[in-house]
Coordinates of C-alpha atoms in Angstrom, one line a residue:
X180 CA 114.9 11.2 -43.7
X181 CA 115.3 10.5 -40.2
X182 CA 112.6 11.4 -37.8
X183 CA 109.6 12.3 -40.7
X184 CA 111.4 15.4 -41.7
X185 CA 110.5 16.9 -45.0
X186 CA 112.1 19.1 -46.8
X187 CA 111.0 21.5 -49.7
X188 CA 113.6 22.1 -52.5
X189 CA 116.4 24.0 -51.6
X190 CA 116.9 22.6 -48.5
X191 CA 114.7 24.1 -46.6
X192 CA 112.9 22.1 -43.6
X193 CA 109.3 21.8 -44.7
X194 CA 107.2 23.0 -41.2
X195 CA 104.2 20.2 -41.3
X196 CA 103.2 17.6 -38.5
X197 CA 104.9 14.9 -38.6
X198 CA 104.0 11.2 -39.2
X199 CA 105.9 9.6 -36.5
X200 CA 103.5 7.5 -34.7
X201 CA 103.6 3.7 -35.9
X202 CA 101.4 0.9 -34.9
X203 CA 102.9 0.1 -31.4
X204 CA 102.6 3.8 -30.6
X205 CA 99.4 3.9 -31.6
X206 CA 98.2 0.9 -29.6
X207 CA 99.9 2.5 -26.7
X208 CA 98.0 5.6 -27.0
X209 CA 94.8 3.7 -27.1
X210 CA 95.5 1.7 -24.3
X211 CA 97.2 4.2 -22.1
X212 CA 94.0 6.2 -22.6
X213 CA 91.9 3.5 -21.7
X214 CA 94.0 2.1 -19.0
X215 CA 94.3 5.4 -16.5
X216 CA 93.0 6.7 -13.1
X217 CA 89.1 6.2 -14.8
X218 CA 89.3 2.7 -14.2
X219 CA 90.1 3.6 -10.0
X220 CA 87.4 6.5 -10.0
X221 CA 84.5 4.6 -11.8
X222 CA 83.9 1.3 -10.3
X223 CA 82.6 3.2 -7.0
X224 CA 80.1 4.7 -9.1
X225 CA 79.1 1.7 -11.7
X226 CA 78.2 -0.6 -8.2
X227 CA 76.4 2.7 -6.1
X228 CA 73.7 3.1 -9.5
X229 CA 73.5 -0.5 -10.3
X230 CA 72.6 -1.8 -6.4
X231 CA 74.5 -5.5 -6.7
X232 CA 77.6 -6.4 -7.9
X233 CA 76.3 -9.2 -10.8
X234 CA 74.8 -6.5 -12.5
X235 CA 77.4 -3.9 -12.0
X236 CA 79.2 -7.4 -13.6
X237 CA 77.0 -7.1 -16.2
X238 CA 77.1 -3.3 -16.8
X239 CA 80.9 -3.6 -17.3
X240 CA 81.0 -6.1 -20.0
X241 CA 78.5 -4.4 -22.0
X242 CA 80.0 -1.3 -21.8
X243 CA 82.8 -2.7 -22.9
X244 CA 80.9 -3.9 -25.6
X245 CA 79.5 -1.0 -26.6
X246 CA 83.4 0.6 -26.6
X247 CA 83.7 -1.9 -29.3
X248 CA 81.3 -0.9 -31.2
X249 CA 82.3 3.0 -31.1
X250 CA 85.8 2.1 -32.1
X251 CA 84.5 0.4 -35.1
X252 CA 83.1 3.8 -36.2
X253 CA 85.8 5.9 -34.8
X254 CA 88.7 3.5 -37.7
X255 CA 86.1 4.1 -40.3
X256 CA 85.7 7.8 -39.6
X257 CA 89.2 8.2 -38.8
X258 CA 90.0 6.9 -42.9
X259 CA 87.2 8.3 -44.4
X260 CA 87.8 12.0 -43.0
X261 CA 91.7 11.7 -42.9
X262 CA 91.7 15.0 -39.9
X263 CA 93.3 15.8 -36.8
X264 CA 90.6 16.6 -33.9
X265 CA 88.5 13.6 -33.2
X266 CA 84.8 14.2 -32.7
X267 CA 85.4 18.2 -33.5
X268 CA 86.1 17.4 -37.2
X269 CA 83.6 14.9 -37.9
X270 CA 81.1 16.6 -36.3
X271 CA 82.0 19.9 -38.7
X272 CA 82.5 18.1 -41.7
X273 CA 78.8 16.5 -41.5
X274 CA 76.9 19.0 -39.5
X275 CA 78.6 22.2 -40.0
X276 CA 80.1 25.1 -38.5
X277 CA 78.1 25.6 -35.8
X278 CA 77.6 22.8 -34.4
X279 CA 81.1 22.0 -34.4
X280 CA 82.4 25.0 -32.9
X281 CA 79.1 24.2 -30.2
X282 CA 81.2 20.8 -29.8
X283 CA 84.7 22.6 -28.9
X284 CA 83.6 25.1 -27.0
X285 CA 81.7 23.2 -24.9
X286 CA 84.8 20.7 -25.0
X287 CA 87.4 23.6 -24.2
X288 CA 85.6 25.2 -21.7
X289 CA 84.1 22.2 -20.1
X290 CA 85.1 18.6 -21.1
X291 CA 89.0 18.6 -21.1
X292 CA 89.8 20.7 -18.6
X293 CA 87.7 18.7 -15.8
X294 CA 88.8 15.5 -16.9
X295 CA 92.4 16.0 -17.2
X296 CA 91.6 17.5 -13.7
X297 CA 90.0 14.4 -12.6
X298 CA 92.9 12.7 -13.7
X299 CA 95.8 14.8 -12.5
X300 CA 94.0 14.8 -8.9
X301 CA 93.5 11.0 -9.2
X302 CA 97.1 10.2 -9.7
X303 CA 98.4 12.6 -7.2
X304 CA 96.3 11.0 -4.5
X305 CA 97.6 7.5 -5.3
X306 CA 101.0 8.7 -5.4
X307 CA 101.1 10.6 -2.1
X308 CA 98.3 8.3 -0.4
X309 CA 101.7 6.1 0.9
X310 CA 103.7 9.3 2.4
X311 CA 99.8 10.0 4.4
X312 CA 98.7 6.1 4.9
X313 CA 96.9 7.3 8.1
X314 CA 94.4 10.2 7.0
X315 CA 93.8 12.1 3.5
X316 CA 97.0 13.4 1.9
X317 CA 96.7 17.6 2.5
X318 CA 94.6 19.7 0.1
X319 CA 97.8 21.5 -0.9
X320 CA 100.0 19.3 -2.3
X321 CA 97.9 16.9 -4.1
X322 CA 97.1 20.0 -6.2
X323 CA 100.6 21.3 -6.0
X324 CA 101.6 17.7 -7.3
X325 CA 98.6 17.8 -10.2
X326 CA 99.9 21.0 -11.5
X327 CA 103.0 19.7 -12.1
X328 CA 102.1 16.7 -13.6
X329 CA 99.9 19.0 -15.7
X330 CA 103.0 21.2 -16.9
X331 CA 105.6 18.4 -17.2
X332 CA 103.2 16.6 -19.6
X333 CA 102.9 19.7 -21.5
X334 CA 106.3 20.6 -21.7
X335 CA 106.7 16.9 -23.2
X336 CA 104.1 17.2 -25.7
X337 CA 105.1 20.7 -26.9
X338 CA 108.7 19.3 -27.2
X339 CA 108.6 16.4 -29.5
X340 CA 106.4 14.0 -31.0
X341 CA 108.9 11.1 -30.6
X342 CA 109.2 11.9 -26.9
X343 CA 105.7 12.1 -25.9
X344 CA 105.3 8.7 -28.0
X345 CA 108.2 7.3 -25.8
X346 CA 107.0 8.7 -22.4
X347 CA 103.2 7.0 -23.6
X348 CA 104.7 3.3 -24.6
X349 CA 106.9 3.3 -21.5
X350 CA 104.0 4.0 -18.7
X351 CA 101.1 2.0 -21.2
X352 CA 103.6 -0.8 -20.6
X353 CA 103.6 -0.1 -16.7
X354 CA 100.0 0.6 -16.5
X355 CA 100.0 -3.3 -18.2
X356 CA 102.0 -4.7 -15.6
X357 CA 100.0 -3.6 -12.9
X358 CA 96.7 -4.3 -14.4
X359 CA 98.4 -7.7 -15.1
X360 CA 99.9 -8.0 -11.3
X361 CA 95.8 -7.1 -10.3
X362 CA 94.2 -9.8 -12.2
X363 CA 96.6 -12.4 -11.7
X364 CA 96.3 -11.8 -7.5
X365 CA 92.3 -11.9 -7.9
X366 CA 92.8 -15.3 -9.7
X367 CA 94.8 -16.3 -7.0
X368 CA 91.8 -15.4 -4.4
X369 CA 89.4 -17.0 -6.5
X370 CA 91.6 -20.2 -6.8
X371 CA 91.6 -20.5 -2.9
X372 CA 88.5 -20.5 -2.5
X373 CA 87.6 -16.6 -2.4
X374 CA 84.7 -16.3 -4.8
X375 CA 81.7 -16.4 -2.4
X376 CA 80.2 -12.9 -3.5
X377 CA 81.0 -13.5 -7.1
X378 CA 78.3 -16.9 -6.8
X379 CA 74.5 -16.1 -8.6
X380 CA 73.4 -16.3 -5.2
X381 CA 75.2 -13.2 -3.5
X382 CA 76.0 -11.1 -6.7
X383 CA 72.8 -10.2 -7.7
X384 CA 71.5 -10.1 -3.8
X385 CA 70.2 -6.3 -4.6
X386 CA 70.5 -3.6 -1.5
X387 CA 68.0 -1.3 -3.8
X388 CA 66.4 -1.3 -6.8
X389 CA 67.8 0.0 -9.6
X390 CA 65.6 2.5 -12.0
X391 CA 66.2 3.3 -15.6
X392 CA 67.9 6.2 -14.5
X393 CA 70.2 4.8 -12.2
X394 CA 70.9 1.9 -14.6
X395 CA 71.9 5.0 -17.2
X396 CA 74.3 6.6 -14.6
X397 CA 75.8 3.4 -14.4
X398 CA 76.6 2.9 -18.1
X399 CA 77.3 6.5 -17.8
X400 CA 80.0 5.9 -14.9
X401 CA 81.3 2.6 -16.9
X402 CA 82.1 4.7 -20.0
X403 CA 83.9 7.3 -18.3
X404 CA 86.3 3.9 -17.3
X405 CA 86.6 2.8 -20.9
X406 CA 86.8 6.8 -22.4
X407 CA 89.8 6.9 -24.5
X408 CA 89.4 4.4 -27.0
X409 CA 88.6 7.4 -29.6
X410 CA 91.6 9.5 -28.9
X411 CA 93.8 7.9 -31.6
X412 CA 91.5 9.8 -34.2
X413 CA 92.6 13.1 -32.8
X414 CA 96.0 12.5 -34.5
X415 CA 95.1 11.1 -37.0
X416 CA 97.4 13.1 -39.1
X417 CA 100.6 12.2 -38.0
X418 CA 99.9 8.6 -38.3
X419 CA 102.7 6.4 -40.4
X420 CA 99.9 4.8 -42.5
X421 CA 96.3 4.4 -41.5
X422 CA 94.5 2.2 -43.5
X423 CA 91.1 0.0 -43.4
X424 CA 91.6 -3.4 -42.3
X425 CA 89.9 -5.2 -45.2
X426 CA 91.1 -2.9 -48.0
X427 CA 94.7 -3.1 -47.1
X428 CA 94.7 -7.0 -46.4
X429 CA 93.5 -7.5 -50.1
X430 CA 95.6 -5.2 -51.4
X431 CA 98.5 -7.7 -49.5
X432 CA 96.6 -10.6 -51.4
X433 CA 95.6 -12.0 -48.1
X434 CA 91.5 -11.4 -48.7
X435 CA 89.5 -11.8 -52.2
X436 CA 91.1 -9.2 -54.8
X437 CA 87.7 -7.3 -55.1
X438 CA 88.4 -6.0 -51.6
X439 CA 91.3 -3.7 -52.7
X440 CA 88.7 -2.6 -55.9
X441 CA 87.4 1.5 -55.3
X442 CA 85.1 3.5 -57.0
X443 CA 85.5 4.7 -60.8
X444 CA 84.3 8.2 -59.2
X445 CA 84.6 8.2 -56.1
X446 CA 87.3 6.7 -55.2
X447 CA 86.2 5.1 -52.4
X448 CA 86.5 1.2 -51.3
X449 CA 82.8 0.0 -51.8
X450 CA 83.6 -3.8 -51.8
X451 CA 85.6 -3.7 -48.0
X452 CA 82.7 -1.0 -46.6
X453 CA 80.1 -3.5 -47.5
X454 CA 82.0 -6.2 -45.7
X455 CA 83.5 -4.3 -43.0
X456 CA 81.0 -1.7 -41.4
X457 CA 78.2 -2.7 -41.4
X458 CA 75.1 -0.3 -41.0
X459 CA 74.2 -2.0 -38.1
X460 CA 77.1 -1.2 -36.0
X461 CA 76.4 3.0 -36.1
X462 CA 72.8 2.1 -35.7
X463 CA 73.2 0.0 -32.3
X464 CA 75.9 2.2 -31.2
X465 CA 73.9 5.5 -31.6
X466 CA 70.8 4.2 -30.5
X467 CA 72.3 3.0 -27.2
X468 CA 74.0 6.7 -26.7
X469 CA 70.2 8.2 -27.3
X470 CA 69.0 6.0 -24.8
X471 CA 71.6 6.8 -22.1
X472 CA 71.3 10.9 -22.7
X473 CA 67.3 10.6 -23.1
X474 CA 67.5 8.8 -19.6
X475 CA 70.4 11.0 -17.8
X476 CA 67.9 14.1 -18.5
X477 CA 65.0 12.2 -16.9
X478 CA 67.3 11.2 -13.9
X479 CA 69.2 14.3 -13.6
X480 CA 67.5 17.2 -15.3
X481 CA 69.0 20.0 -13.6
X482 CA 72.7 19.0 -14.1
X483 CA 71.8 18.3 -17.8
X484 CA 70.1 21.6 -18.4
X485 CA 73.3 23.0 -16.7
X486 CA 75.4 21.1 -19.3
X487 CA 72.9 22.6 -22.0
X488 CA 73.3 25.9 -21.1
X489 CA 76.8 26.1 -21.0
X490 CA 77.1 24.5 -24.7
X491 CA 74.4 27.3 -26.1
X492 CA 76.1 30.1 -24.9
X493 CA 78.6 28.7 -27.4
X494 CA 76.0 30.1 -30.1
X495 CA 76.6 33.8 -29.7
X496 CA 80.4 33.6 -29.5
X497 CA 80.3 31.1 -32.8
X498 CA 78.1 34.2 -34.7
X499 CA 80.0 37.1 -33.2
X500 CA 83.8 36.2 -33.6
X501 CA 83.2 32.9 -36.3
X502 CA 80.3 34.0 -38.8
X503 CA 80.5 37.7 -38.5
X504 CA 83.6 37.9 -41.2
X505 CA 83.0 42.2 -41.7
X506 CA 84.2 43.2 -38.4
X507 CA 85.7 46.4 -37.8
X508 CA 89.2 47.2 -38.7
X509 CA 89.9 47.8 -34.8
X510 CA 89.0 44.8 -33.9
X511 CA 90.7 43.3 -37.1
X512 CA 94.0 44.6 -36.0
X513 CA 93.5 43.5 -32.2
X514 CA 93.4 40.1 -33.5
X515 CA 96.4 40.3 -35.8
X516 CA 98.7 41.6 -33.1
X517 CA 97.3 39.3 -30.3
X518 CA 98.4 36.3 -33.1
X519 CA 101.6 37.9 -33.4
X520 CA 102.7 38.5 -30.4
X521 CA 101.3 34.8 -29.6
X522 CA 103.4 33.4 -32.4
X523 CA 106.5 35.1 -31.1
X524 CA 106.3 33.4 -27.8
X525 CA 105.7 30.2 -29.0
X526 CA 107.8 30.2 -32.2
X527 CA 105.2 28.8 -34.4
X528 CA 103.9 29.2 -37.7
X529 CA 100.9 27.1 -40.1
X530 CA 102.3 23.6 -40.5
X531 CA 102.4 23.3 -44.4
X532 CA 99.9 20.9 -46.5
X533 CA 100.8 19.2 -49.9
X534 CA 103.9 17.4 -50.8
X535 CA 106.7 18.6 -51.5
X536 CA 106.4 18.5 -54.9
X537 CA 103.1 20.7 -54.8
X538 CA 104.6 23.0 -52.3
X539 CA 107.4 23.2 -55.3
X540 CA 105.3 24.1 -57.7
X541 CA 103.7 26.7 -56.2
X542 CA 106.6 28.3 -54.9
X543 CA 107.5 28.5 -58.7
X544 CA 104.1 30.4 -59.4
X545 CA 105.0 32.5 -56.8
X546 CA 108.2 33.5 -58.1
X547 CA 107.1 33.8 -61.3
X548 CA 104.0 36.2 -60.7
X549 CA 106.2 38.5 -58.8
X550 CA 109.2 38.7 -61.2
X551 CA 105.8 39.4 -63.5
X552 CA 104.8 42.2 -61.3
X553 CA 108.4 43.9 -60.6
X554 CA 108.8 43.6 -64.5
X555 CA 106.0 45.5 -65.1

């Protein structure tokens, strides 16, 4: 059926999110995450905290590195806890409730909203930065511009899947070009002669000297450039058909057969985890994460505590409208008509689990317990 639709017997269109995004769409998304205004705003930052360009050099390609390393754990994770939300549902399924509704509050009220922000800004600087070329472009319309870009992306999104797939292979591939067009002129400059700073010599010629803490900014900077490389696992469940590497290859008969083996119990792919993710992987790339926030709070204490603050203020709201299930019919009610009325203006309803032929059944059970109960 074209398009993912699924239907539940009788004809009826079966409301569920739809697996629509293949492998290209999913690289795009990954890359035109990766590749976006981060990699414009960062750079400044990286070569301020790390005081010469060799070891801002440096700082790069390990944080690269170390992007590897998370997105390692990020395809496991994303196989092994088969959710929609990223971070959000891992964090809940290990830690609990709390703690991940401490991670989307503080990434709700905090996280998103600045760094779509940051990015909407970005982009509407460099795109009216050629009508001004002679001062800043006016405080007005760059944010006049950003809230459009802001609503026309959301309009997209809330429209179709396929679209906003479209819309994200067609600028990843522009964002490709360019990047493309930018290394091959800096090869150019190098090739005529141009690399003087980039010589042992001049690169690590250091204008200051770079703490622990400034050293952690910078990584902190870099990452910000390379942020994005996770958000395939927030849609994780309309994904055509993720699989692990090693396990599907043997399954193809293109690895050893024990490879596509899984647990009697569990049912879970012992053979490819033991050759595919290794322990040592989470290890480093945690480890490297504690170092880096241990750090920021030595560096920057007061915009950390800030940052705590805001995320345990979370802990109230998580007991008083999350754990507290007995609350007052009043209140009760007020919810239920606020849902309403927000379900009417956005014509949406729960997107149905199961397939088809579960929903089937228990449509049947349905039916037959009230036939029961008008019977009686």
């Amino acid at each position: 059926m074209a398009g993912g639709e699924q239907r539940a017997p009788g004809g009826a269109e079966r409301v569920a999110l739809k697996k629509e995004i293949g492998l290209v769409s999913a690289c795009a998304i990954i890359i035109g995450n990766i590749i976006g205004s981060g990699i414009f705003i960062s750079p400044k930052g990286v070569l301020e905290h790390a005081g010469s360009v060799g070891l801002a050099l440096v700082i790069w390609v390990l944080g690269g590195g170390v992007a590897a390393l998370g997105s390692l754990c990020y395809a496991e994770l994303g196989v092994t806890i088969p959710k929609s939300g990223g971070d959000y549902s891992y964090v809940t399924e290990i830690f609990g409730g709390l703690a991940g509704f401490l991670l989307l509050w503080s990434a709700v009220l905090i996280m998103y909203p600045t760094s779509l922000a940051v990015i909407a800004l970005t982009f509407s600087n460099y795109v009216l930065q050629p009508i001004f070329p002679d001062c800043i472009p006016p405080y007005n319309a760059s944010r006049i511009l950003s809230m459009v870009c802001l609503l026309l992306l959301t309009w997209v999104n809330s429209s179709s899947v396929r679209w906003a797939t479209r819309i994200q292979d067609i600028f990843t591939a522009g964002k490709l070009l360019a990047l493309t067009l930018i290394i091959i002129v800096g090869f150019m400059q190098i090739f005529k002669g141009n690399y003087k700073e980039l010589t042992p010599s001049s690169a690590f010629r250091f204008w200051m000297t770079p703490s622990v803490g400034h050293l952690a900014l910078a990584f902190l900077q870099g990452s910000f450039a390379f942020s994005g490389w996770n958000f395939l696992n927030y849609v994780t469940e309309e994904l055509v058909d993720p699989r692990r590497l090693c396990f599907s290859g043997a399954r193809e008969g293109h690895l050893p057969s024990l490879l596509a083996m899984i647990h009697v119990e569990h049912c879970t792919p012992i053979p490819a985890l033991l050759v595919c993710v290794n322990l040592l992987i989470p290890i480093t790339y945690l480890a490297f994460w504690a170092f880096l926030l241990i750090f920021s709070l030595y560096s920057e204490p007061i915009v950390c505590g800030v940052g705590l603050i805001i995320i345990f203020t979370g802990v109230p709201v998580f007991f008083l409208g999350v754990y507290w299930r007995n609350k007052p019919k009043c209140v009760n009610r007020l919810i239920e008509s606020m849902t309403c009325w927000g379900q009417k203006l956005c014509f949406v309803v729960y997107p149905q689990c199961g397939s088809a032929e579960e929903e089937a059944s228990s449509a049947h059970s349905w039916w037959l317990a009230n036939e029961t109960a008008v019977r009686k």
